[in-house]
Coordinates of C-alpha atoms in Angstrom, one line a residue:
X1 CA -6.0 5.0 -30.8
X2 CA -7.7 1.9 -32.3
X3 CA -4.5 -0.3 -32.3
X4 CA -4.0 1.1 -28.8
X5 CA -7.1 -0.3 -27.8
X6 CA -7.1 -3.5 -29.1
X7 CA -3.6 -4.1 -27.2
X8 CA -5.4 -3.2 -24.0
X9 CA -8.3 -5.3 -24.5
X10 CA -5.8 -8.5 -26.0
X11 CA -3.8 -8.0 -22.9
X12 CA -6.8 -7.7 -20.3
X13 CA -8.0 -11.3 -21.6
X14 CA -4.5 -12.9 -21.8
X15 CA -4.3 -11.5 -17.9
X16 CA -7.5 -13.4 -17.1
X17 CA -6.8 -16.4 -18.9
X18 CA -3.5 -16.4 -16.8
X19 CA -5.5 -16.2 -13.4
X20 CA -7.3 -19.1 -14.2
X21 CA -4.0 -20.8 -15.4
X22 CA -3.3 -20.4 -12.0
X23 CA -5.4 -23.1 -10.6
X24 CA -8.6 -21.0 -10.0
X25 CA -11.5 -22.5 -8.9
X26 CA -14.7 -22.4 -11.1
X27 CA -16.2 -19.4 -9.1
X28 CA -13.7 -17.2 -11.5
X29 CA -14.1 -17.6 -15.7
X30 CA -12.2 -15.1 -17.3
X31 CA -15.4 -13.6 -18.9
X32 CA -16.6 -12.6 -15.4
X33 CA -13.7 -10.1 -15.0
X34 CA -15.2 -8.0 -17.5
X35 CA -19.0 -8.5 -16.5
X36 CA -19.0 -5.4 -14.7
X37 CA -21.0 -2.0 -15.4
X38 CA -18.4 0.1 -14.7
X39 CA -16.1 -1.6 -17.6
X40 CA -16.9 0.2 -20.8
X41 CA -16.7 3.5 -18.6
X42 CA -13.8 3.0 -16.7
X43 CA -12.1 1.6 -20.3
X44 CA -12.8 4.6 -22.1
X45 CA -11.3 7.2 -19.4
X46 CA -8.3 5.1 -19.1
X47 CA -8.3 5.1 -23.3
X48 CA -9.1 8.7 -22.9
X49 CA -5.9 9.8 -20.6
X50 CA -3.2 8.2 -23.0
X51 CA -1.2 10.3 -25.0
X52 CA 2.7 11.1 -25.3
X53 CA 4.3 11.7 -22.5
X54 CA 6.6 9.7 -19.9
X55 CA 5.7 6.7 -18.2
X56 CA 6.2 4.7 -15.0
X57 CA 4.2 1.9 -12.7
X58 CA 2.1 3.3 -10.4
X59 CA 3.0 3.0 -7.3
X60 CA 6.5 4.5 -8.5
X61 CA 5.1 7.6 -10.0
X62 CA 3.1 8.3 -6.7
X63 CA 4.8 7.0 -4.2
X64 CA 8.4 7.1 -5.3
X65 CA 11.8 5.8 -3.2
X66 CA 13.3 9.1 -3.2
X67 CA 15.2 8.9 -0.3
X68 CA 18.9 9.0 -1.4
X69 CA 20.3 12.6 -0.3
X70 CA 21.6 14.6 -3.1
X71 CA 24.9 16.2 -2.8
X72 CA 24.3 19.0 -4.9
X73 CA 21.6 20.4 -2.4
X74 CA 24.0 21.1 0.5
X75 CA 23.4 24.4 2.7
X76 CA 20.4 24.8 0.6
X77 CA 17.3 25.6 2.6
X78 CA 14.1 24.6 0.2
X79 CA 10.5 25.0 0.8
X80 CA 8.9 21.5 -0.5
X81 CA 5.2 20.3 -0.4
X82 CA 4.0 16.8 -0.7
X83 CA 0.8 16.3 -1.9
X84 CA -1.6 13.7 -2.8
X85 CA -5.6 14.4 -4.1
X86 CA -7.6 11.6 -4.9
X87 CA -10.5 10.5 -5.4
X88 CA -11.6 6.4 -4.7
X89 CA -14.5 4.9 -5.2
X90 CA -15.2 1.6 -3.3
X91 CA -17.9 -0.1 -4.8
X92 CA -18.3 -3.2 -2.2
X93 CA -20.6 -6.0 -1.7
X94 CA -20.9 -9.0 0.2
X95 CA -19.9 -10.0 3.6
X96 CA -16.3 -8.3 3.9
X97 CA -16.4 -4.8 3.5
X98 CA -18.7 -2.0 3.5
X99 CA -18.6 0.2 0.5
X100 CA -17.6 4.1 0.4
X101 CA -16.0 6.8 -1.0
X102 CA -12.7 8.6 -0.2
X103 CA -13.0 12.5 -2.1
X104 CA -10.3 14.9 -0.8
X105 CA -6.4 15.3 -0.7
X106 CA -3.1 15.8 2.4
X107 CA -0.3 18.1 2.1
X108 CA 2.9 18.4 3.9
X109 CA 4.1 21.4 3.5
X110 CA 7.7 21.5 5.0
X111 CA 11.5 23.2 5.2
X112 CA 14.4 21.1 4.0
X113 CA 18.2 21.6 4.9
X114 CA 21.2 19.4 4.0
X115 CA 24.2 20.7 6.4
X116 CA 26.3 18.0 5.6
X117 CA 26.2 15.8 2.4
X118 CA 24.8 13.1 4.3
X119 CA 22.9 15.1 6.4
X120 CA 19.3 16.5 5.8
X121 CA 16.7 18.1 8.3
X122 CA 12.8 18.6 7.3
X123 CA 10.2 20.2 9.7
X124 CA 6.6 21.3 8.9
X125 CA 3.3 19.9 9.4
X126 CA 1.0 16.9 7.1
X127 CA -2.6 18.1 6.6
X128 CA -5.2 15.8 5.6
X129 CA -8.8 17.0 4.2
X130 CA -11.8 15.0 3.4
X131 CA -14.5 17.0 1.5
X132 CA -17.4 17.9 3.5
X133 CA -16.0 16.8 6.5
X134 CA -15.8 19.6 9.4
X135 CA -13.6 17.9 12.2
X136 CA -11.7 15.5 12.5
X137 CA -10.4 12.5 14.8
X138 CA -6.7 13.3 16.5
X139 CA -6.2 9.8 16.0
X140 CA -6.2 8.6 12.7
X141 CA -7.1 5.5 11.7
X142 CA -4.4 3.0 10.9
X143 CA -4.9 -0.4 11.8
X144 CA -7.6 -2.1 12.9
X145 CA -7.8 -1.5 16.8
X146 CA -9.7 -1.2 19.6
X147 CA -8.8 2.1 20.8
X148 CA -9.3 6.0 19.3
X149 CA -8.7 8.9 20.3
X150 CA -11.6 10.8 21.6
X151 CA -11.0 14.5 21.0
X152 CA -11.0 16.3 17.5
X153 CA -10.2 18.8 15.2
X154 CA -11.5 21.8 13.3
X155 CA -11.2 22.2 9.6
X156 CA -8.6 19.4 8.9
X157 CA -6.5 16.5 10.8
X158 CA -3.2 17.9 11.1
X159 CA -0.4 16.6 13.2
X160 CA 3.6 17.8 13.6
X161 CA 5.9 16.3 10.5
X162 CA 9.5 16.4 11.2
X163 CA 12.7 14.1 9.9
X164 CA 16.2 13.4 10.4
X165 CA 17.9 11.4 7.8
X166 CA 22.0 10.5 7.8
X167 CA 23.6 8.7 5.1
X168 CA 26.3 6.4 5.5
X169 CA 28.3 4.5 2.0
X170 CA 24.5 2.7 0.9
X171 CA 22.8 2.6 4.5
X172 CA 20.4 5.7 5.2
X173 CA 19.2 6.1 8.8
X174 CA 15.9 8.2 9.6
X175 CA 15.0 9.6 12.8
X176 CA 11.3 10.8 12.8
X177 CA 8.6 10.6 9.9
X178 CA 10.0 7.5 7.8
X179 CA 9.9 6.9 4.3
X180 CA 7.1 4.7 4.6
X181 CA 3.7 3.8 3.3
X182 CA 4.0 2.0 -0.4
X183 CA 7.4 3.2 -0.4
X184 CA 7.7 0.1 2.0
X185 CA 6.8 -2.5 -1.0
X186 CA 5.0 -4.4 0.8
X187 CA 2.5 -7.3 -0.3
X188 CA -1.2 -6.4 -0.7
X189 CA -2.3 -8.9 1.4
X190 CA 0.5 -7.1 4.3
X191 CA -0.4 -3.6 3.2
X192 CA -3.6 -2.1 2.3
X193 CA -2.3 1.2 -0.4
X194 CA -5.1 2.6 0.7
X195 CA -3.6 3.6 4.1
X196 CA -1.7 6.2 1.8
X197 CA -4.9 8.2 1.4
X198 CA -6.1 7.6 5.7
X199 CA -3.8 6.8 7.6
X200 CA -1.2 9.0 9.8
X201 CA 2.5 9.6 8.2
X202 CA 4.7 6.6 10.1
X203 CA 6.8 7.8 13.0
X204 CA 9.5 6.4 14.5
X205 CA 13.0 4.9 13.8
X206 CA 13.9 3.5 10.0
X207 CA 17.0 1.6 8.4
X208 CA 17.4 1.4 4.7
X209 CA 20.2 -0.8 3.0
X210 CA 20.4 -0.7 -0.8
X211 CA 23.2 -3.0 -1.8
X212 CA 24.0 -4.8 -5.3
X213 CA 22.6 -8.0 -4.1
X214 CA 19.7 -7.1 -1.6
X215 CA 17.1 -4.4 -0.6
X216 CA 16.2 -4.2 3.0
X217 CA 14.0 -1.7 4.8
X218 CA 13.4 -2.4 8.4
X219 CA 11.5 0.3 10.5
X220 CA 10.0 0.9 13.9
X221 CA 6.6 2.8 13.3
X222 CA 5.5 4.1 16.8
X223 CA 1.6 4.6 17.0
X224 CA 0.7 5.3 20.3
X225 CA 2.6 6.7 23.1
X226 CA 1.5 6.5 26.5
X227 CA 2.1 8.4 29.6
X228 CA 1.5 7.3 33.4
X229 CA -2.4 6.4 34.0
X230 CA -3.0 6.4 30.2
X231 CA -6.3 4.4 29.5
X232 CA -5.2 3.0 26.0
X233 CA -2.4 1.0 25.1
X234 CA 1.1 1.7 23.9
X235 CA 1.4 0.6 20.5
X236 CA 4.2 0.6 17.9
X237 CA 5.0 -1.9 14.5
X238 CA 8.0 -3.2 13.4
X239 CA 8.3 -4.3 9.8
X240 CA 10.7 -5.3 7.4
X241 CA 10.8 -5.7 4.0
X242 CA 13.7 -7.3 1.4
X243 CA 14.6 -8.3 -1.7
X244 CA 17.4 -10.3 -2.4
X245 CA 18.4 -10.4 -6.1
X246 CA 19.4 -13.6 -7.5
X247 CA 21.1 -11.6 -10.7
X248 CA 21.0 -8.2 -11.9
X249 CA 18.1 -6.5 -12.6
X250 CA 18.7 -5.7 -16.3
X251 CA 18.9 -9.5 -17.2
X252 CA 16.6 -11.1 -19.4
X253 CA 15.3 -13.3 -17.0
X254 CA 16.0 -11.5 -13.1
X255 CA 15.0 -14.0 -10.6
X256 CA 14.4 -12.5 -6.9
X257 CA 13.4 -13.6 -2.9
X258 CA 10.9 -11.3 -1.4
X259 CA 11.2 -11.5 2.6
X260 CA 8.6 -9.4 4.6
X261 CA 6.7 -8.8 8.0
X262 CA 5.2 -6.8 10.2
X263 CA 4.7 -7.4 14.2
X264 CA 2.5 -5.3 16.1
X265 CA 2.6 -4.7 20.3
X266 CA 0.2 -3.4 21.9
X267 CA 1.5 -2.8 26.3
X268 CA 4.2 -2.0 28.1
X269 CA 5.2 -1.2 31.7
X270 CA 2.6 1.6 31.9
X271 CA -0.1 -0.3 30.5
X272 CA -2.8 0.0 32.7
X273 CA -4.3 -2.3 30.2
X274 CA -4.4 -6.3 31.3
X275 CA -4.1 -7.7 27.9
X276 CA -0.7 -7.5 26.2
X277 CA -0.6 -8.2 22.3
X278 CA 1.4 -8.9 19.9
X279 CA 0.4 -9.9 16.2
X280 CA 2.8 -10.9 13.2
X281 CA 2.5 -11.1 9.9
X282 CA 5.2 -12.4 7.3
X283 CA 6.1 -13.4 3.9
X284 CA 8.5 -14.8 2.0
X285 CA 8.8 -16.6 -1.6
X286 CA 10.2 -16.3 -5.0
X287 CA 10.2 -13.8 -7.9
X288 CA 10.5 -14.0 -11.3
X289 CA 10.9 -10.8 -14.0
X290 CA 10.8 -11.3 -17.9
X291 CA 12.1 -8.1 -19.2
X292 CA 10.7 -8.8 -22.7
X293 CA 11.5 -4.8 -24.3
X294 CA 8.6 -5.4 -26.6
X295 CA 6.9 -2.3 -28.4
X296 CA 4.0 -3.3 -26.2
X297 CA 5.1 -5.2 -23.0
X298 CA 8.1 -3.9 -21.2
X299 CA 8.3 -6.7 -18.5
X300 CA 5.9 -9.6 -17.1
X301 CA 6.6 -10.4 -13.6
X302 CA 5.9 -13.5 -11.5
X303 CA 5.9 -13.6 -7.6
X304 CA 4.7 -16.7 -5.6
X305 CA 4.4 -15.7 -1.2
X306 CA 3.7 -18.0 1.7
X307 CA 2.3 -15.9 4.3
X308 CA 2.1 -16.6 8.0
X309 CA -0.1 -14.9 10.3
X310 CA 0.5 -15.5 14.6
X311 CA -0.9 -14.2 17.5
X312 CA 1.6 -14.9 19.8
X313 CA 0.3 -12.6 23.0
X314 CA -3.6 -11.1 23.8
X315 CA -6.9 -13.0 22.3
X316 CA -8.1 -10.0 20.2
X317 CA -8.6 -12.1 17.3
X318 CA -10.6 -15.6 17.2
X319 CA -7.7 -17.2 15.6
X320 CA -4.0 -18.0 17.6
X321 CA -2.1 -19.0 13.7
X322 CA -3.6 -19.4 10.0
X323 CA -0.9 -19.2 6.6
X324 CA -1.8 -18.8 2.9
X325 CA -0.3 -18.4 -0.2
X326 CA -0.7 -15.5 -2.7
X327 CA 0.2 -16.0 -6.5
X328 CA 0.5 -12.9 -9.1
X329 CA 1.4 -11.7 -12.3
X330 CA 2.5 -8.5 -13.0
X331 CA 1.9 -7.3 -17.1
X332 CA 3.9 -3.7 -17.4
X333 CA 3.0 -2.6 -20.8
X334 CA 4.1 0.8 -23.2
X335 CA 1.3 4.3 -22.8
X336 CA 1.5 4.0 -19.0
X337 CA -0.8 0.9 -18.4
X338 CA -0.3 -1.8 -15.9
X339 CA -2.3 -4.9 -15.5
X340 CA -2.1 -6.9 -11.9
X341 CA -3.5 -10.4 -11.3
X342 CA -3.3 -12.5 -7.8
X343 CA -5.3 -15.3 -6.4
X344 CA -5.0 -15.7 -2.0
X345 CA -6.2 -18.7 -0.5
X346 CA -5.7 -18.8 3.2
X347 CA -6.8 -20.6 6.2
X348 CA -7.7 -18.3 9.4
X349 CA -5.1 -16.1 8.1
X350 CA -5.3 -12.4 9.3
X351 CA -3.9 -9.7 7.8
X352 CA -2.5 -6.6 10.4
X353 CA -2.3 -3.9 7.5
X354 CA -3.9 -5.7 4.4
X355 CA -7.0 -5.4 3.1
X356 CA -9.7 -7.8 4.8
X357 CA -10.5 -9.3 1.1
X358 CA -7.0 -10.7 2.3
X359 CA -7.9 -12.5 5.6
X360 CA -10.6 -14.5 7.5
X361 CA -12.1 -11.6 9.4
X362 CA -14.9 -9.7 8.0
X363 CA -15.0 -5.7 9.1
X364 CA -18.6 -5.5 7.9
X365 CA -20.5 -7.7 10.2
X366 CA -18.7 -7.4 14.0
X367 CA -17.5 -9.9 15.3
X368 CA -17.7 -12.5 12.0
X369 CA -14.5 -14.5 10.4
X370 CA -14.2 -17.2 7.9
X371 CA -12.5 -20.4 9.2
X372 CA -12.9 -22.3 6.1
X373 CA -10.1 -21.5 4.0
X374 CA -11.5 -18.0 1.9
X375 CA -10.0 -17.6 -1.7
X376 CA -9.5 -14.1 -3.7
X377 CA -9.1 -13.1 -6.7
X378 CA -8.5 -9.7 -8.0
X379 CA -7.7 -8.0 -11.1
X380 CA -6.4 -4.6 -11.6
X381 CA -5.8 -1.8 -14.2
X382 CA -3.4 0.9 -13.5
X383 CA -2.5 3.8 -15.6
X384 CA 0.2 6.5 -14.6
X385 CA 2.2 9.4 -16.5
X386 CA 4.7 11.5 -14.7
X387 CA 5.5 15.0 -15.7
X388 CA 8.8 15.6 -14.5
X389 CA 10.3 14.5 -11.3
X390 CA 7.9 16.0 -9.0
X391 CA 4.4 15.4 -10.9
X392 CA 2.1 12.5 -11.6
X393 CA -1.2 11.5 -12.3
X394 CA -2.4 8.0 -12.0
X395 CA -5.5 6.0 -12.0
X396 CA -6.1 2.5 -10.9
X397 CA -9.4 0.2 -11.4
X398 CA -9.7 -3.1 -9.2
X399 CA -11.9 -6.1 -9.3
X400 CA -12.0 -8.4 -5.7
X401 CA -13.9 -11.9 -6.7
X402 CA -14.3 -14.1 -3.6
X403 CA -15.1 -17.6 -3.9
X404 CA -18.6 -19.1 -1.8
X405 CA -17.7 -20.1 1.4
X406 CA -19.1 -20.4 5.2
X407 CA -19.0 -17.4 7.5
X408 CA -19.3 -18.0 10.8
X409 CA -21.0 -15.0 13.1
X410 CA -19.9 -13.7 16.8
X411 CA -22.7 -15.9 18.1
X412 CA -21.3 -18.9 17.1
X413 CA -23.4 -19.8 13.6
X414 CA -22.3 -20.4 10.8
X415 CA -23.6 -18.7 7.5
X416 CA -22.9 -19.8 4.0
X417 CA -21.7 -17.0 1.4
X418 CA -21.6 -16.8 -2.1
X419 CA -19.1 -15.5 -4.9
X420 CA -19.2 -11.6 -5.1
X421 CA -17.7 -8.8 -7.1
X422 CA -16.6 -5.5 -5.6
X423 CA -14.7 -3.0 -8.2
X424 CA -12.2 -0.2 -6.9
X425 CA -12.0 2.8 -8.6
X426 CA -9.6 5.7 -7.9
X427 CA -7.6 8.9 -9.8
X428 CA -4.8 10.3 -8.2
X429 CA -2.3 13.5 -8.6
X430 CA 0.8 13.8 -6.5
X431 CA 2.3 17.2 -6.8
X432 CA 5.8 18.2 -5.1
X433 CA 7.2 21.4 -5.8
X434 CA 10.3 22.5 -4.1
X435 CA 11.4 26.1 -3.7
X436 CA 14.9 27.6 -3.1
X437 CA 15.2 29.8 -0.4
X438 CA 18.5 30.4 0.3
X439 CA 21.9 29.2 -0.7
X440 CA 24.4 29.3 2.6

């Protein structure tokens, strides 16, 4: 356990001293990632939960790309449930965010039957629970909008979960629910993984292609349906994301091109609404993965994005265009741990499902933005073990540094800001049993 810990705490200060080698500014010394109360705490529970067992990054413990259909489950009919619990802990500060907590857990319970080898049908329902919360919105929140629903629910926010999917030689199409959330792989700064603990199951239309030189999901998420007098907008996302490999993925040295967006319409014929928008977000860049096999690391990865953010229809946001760039470094090491780096830097760039300590808009103080190029820096620790196929437990700490800057309000003024640390904390178990019910 000793040796173990001295390879976490060597690798958390070869991690910082790599942000820094990334061009930081002075507002972020590597000390200052490890100034925080919460470190010797957090350190010791992460020390605490490794032990033998198998291993695998986050996000693909909890939040796996299960979706290739398995020919040995035809005319099976299976009762499965999905579940996430979780506990996060936002610790914020400063001008972006507000701080809060996020104790509770979904479920989607649900039936499952493959007719056809390439055909699967799932029906049930997706429950989500907050504790010591009593009702409920019917519209959860997703994206940062000007419209809610304004009726509610008793006990829990539950809403109808059903999905098509066909399988055709390495495309998979999927009518209803989509395999989406951080199965998407998108960004941080395009996707918030928070949105996995609050935000609706995505609904629409979805295309996956998984070929030997290229990933590509593209999707239709549709968020709001109207009907004839309707006093709130229409509103649906399209997003795609890619990865086109360079070489294969077991090479020493796999080089990849991330390509990603997301647009976002708000309107249609039936609007009643006069404002039409429509909001995009993209990425694109290089990757780089080291697939060292050490006893300690396993891989390092590099990944350097240009983002673009445009506003090509509506004025809900103060900005028309902004771009930035996002740099990180990815450290996968042996006993489950994970250590993520990034710096942003951005110019009126806003972000449609990212975090807002990835764009110029604040969602603490209404109406406030940053037009003078905001910088981020962040730092994480992950740790995950799965148990199985269908069991995992992770756990994930995050540190957000932004640089000083200038802040202007909805009045017009302009308020300077200065460098501030907010620390994410979170645990997380995803359990999916699946029982057989009958054999046809």
């Amino acid at each position: 356990m000793v040796g173990r810990a001295r390879m976490i705490i060597f690798a958390c200060r070869c991690g910082a001293f790599v942000v820094c080698a990334l061009g930081l500014p002075a507002p972020f010394p590597p000390v200052i990632y490890f100034a925080q109360p919460m470190y010797k705490i957090i350190l010791t529970f992460l020390l605490s939960l490794c032990s033998l067992g198998v291993f695998a990054q986050m996000e693909e413990a909890l939040a796996p790309l299960d979706y290739a259909l398995d020919s040995a489950a035809v005319r099976e009919l299976r009762l499965e449930v999905d579940n996430r619990s979780f506990f996060k802990d936002n610790e914020f500060s400063g001008t972006v965010m507000k701080g809060y907590s996020l104790p509770g857990f979904w479920a989607t319970p649900k039936l499952t039957y493959q007719p056809l080898h390439n055909l699967k049908i799932e029906a049930g329902v997706h429950a989500l629970i907050y504790s010591g919360a009593y009702r409920f919105p019917n519209y959860a929140y997703h994206d940062i909008a000007k419209w809610k629903g304004n009726q509610y629910q008793q006990g829990a926010h539950v809403v109808p979960w059903f999905r098509a999917q066909l399988g055709l030689r390495g495309v998979n199409l999927v009518l209803g629910d989509l395999h989406g959330a951080m199965t998407h792989r998108l960004a941080q700064p395009l996707y918030d993984p928070e949105l996995m603990l609050t935000a609706d199951p995505e609904f629409g239309f979805q295309l996956i292609a998984d070929t030997r030189p290229a990933h590509v999901d593209a999707w239709v998420n549709w968020e709001s349906f109207i009907f004839e007098g309707d006093t709130h907008q229409e509103a649906f996302v399209v997003g795609l994301s890619s990865r086109f490999r360079l070489n294969s993925e077991q090479s020493r040295w796999h080089a990849y091109v991330p390509v990603q967006g997301t647009i976002q319409h708000r309107g249609g014929e039936q609007d009643t609404m006069a404002s039409v928008q429509t909001l995009c977000n993209g990425a694109a860049g290089v990757g780089v993965r080291w697939n060292v096999g050490h006893k300690v690391v396993r891989h390092v990865d590099a990944e350097v994005l240009a983002l673009g953010y445009a506003q090509q229809a509506g004025t809900l946001w103060p900005f028309k265009g902004g771009y930035g760039v996002y740099t990180k470094v990815d450290v996968g090491l042996n006993y489950g741990l994970h250590v993520r780096m990034g710096y942003f830097r951005a110019n009126k760039f806003i972000t449609l499902l990212g975090s807002p300590y990835f764009g110029a808009v604040s969602t603490k103080t209404e109406g406030a933005c940053y037009p003078d190029h905001p910088q981020t820096a962040h730092v994480a620790l992950d740790y995950s073990r799965s148990f199985g196929k269908h069991y995992a437990l992770g756990a994930k700490v995050e540190t957000f540094c932004n640089a000083p800057g200038r802040m202007r309000l909805a009045d017009g003024t302009m308020q300077n800001t200065t460098t501030t640390f907010n620390t994410s904390f979170g645990i997380y178990l995803r359990l999916n049993p699946s029982f057989l019910l009958k054999k046809f």
